[in-house]
PDB file of C-alpha atoms in Angstrom:
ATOM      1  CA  UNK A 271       0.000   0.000   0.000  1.00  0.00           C
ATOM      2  CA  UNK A 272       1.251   3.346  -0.829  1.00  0.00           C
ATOM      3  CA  UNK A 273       0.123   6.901   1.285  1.00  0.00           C
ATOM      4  CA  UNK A 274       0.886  10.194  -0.740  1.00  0.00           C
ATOM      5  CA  UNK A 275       0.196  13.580   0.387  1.00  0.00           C
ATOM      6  CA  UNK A 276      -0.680  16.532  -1.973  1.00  0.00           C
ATOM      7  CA  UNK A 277      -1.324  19.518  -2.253  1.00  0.00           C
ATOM      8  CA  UNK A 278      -4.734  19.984  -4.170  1.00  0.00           C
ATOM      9  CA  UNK A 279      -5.326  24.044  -5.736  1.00  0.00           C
ATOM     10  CA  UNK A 280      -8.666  25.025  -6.183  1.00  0.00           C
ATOM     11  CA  UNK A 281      -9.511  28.077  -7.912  1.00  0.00           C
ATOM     12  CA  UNK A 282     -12.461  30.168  -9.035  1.00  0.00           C
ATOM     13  CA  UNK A 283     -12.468  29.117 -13.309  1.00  0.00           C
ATOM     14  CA  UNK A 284      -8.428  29.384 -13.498  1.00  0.00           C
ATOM     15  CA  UNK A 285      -6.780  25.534 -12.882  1.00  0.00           C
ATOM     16  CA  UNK A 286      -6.054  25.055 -16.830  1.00  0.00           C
ATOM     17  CA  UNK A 287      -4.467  28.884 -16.461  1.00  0.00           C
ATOM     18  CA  UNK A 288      -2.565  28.200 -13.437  1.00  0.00           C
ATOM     19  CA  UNK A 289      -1.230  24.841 -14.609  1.00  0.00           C
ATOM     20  CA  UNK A 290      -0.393  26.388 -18.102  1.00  0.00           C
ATOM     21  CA  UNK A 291       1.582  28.763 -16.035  1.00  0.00           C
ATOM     22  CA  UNK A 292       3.315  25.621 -13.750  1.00  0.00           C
ATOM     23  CA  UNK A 293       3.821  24.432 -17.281  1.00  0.00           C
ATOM     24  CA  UNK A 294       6.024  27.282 -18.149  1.00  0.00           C
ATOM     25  CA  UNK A 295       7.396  28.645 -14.369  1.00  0.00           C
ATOM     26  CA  UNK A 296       8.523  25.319 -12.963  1.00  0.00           C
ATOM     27  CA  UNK A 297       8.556  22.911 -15.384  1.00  0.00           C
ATOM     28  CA  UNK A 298       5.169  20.998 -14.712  1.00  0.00           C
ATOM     29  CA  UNK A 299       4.164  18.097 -16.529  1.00  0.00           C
ATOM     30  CA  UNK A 300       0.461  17.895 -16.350  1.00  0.00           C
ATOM     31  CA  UNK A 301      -0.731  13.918 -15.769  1.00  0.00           C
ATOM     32  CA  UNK A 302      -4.009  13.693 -16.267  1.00  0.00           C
ATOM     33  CA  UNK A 303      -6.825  16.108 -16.636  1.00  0.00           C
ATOM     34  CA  UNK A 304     -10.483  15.725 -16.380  1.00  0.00           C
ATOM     35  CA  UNK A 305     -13.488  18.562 -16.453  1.00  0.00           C
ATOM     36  CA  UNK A 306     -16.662  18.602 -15.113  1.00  0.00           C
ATOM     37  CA  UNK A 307     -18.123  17.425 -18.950  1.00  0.00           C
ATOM     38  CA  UNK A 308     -16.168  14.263 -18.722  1.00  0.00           C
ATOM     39  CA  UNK A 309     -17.763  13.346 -15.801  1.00  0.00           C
ATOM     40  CA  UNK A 310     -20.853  11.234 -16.553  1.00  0.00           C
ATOM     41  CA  UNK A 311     -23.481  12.636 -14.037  1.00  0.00           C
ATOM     42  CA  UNK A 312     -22.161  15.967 -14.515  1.00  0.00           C
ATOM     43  CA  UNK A 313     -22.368  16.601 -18.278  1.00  0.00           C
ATOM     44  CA  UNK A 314     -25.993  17.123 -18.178  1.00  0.00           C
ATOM     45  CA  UNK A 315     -26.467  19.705 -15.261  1.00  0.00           C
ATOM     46  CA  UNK A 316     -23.860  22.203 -17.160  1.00  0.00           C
ATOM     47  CA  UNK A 317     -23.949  24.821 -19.602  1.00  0.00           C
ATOM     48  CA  UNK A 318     -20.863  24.762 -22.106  1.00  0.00           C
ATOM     49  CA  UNK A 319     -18.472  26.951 -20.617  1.00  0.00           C
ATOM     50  CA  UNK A 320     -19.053  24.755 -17.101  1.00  0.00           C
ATOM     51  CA  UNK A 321     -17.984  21.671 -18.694  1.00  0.00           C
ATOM     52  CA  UNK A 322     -14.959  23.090 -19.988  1.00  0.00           C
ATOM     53  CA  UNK A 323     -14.055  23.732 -16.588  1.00  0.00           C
ATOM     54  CA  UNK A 324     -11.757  21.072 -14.854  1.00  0.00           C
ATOM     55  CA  UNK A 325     -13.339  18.716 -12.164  1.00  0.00           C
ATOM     56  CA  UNK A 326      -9.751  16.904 -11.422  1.00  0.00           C
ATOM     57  CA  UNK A 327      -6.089  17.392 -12.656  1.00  0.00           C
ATOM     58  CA  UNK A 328      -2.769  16.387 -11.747  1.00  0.00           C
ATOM     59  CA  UNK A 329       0.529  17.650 -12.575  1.00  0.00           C
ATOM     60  CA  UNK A 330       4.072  16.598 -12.581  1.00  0.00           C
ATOM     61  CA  UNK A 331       7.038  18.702 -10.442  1.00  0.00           C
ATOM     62  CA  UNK A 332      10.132  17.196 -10.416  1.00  0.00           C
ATOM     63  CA  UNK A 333       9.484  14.267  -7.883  1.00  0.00           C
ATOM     64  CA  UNK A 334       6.622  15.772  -6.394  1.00  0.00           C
ATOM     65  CA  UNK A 335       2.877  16.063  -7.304  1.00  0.00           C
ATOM     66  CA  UNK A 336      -0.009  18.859  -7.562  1.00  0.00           C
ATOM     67  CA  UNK A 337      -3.407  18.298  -7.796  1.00  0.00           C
ATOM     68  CA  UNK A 338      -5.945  21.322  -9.139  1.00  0.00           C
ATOM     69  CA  UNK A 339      -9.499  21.910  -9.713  1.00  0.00           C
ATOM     70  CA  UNK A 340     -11.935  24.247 -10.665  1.00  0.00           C
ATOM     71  CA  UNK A 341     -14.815  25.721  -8.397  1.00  0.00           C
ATOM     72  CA  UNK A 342     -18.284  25.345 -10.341  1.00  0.00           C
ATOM     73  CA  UNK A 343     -20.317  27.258  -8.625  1.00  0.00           C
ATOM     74  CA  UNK A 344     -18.705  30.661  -9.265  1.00  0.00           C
ATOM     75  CA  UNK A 345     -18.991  31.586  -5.612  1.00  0.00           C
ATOM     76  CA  UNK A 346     -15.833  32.259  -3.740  1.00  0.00           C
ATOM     77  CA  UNK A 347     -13.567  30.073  -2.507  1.00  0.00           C
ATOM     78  CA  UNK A 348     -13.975  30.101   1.597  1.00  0.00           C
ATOM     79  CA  UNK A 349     -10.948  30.510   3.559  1.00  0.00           C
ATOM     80  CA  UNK A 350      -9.055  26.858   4.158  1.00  0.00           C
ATOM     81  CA  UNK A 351     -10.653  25.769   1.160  1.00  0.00           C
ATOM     82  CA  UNK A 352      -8.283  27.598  -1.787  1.00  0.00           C
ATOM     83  CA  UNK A 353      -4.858  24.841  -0.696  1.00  0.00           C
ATOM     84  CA  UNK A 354      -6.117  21.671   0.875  1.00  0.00           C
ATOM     85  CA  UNK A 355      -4.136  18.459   1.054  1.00  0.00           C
ATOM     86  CA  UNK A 356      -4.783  15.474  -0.895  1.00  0.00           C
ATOM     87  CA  UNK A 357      -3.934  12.235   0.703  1.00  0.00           C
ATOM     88  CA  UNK A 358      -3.684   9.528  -1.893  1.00  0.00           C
ATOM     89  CA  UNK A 359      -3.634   5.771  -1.803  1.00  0.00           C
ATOM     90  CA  UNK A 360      -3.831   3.120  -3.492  1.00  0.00           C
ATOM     91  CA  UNK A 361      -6.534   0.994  -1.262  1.00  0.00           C
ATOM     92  CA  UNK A 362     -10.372   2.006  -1.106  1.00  0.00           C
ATOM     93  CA  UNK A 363     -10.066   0.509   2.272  1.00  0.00           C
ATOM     94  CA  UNK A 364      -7.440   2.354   3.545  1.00  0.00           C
ATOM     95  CA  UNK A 365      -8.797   5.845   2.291  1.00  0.00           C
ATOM     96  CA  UNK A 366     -11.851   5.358   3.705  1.00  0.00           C
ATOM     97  CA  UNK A 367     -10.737   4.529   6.757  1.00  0.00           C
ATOM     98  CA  UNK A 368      -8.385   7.775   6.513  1.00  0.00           C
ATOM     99  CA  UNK A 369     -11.738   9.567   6.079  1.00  0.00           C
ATOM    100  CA  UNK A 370     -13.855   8.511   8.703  1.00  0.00           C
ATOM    101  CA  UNK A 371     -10.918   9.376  10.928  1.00  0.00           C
ATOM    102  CA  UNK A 372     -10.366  12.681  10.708  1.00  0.00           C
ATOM    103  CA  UNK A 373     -14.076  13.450  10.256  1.00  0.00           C
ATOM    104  CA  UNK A 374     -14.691  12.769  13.894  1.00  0.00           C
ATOM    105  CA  UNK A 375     -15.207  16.406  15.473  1.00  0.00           C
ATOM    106  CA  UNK A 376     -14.315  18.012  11.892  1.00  0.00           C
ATOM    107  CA  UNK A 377     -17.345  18.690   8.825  1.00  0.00           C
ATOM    108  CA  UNK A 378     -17.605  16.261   5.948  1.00  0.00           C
ATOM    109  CA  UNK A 379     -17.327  18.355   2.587  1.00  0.00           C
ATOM    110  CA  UNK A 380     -18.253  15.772  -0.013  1.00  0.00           C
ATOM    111  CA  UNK A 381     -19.546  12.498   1.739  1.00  0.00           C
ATOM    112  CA  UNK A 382     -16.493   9.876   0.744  1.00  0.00           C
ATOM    113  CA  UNK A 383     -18.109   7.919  -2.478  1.00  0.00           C
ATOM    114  CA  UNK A 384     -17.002   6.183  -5.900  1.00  0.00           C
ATOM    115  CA  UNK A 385     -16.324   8.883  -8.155  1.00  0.00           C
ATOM    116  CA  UNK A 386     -15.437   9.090 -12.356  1.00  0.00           C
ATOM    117  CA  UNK A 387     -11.913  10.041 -11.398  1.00  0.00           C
ATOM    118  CA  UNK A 388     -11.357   7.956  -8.119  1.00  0.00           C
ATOM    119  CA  UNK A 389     -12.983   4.397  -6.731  1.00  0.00           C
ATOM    120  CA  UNK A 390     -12.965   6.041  -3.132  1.00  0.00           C
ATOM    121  CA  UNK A 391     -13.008   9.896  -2.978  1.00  0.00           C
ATOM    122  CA  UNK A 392     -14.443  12.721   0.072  1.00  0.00           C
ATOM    123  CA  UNK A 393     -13.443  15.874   1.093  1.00  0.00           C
ATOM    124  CA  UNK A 394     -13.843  16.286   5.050  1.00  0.00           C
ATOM    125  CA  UNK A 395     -12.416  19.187   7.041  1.00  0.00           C
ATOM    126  CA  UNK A 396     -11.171  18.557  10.353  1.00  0.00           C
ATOM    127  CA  UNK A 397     -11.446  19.588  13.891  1.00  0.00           C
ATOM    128  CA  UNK A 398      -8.770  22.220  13.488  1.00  0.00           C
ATOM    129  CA  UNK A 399      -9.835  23.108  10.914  1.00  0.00           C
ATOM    130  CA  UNK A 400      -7.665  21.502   8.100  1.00  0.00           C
ATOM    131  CA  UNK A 401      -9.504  19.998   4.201  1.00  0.00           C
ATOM    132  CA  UNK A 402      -8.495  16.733   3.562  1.00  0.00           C
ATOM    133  CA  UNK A 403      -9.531  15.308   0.249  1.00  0.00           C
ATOM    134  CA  UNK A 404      -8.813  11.924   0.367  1.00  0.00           C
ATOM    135  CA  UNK A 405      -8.379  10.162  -2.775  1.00  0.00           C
ATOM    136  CA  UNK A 406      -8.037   6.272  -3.928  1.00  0.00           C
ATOM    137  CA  UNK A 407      -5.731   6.254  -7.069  1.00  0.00           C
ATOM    138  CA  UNK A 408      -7.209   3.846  -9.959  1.00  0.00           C
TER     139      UNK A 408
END
């Protein structure tokens, strides 16, 4: 089993600006990119310019990782919720057990589910206040 932590950018409609810029700045590879119109139960519920938007991408630094994604909603981004760390693995198991851990005392965000991007996936917040996504690699 393998445990990875991350850190996961969301912005308000920029993540395929930002991680052209990464491209260019640091040398960012991106690894995979999906947005929201890729994503089966979304497709449907946005207009065109909402689908373009990406749902889930990762990008290549060096040894290191950096998740992004795009906020739908076009409401702000709250405070705590712009950086967040990603913990990754490789075991639905383990991430869900990851999850219902630090939810105790915290907020769930995104109840931990099967997602198009991940087998095990939730975002939780915990009781000092820190996001967690936690996310199952395929």
């Amino acid at each position: 089993m393998t445990v990875k932590l991350t850190p996961y950018i969301t912005l308000e409609g920029r993540a395929r600006e930002a991680i052209q810029f990464y491209e260019q700045a640091i040398g960012a590879k991106v690894v995979s990119i999906i947005t929201y119109g890729d994503m089966p139960d979304m497709s449907n519920t946005f207009n065109e310019e909402l689908k373009n938007l990406v749902a889930n991408a990762k990008v290549q630094v060096g040894e290191a990782e950096l998740m992004f994604s795009d906020n739908p909603f076009g409401s702000p981004i709250p405070s705590g919720k712009k950086v967040t760390i990603c913990i990754t693995t490789n075991d639905v198991e383990t991430s869900k057990r990851y999850f219902e851990a630090l939810k105790e005392g915290g907020q769930v965000n995104m109840p931990f589910q099967e997602e198009a991007f991940s087998p095990g996936f939730g975002d939780v917040t915990d009781k000092f206040g820190v996001t967690f996504q936690i996310y199952t690699e395929i």
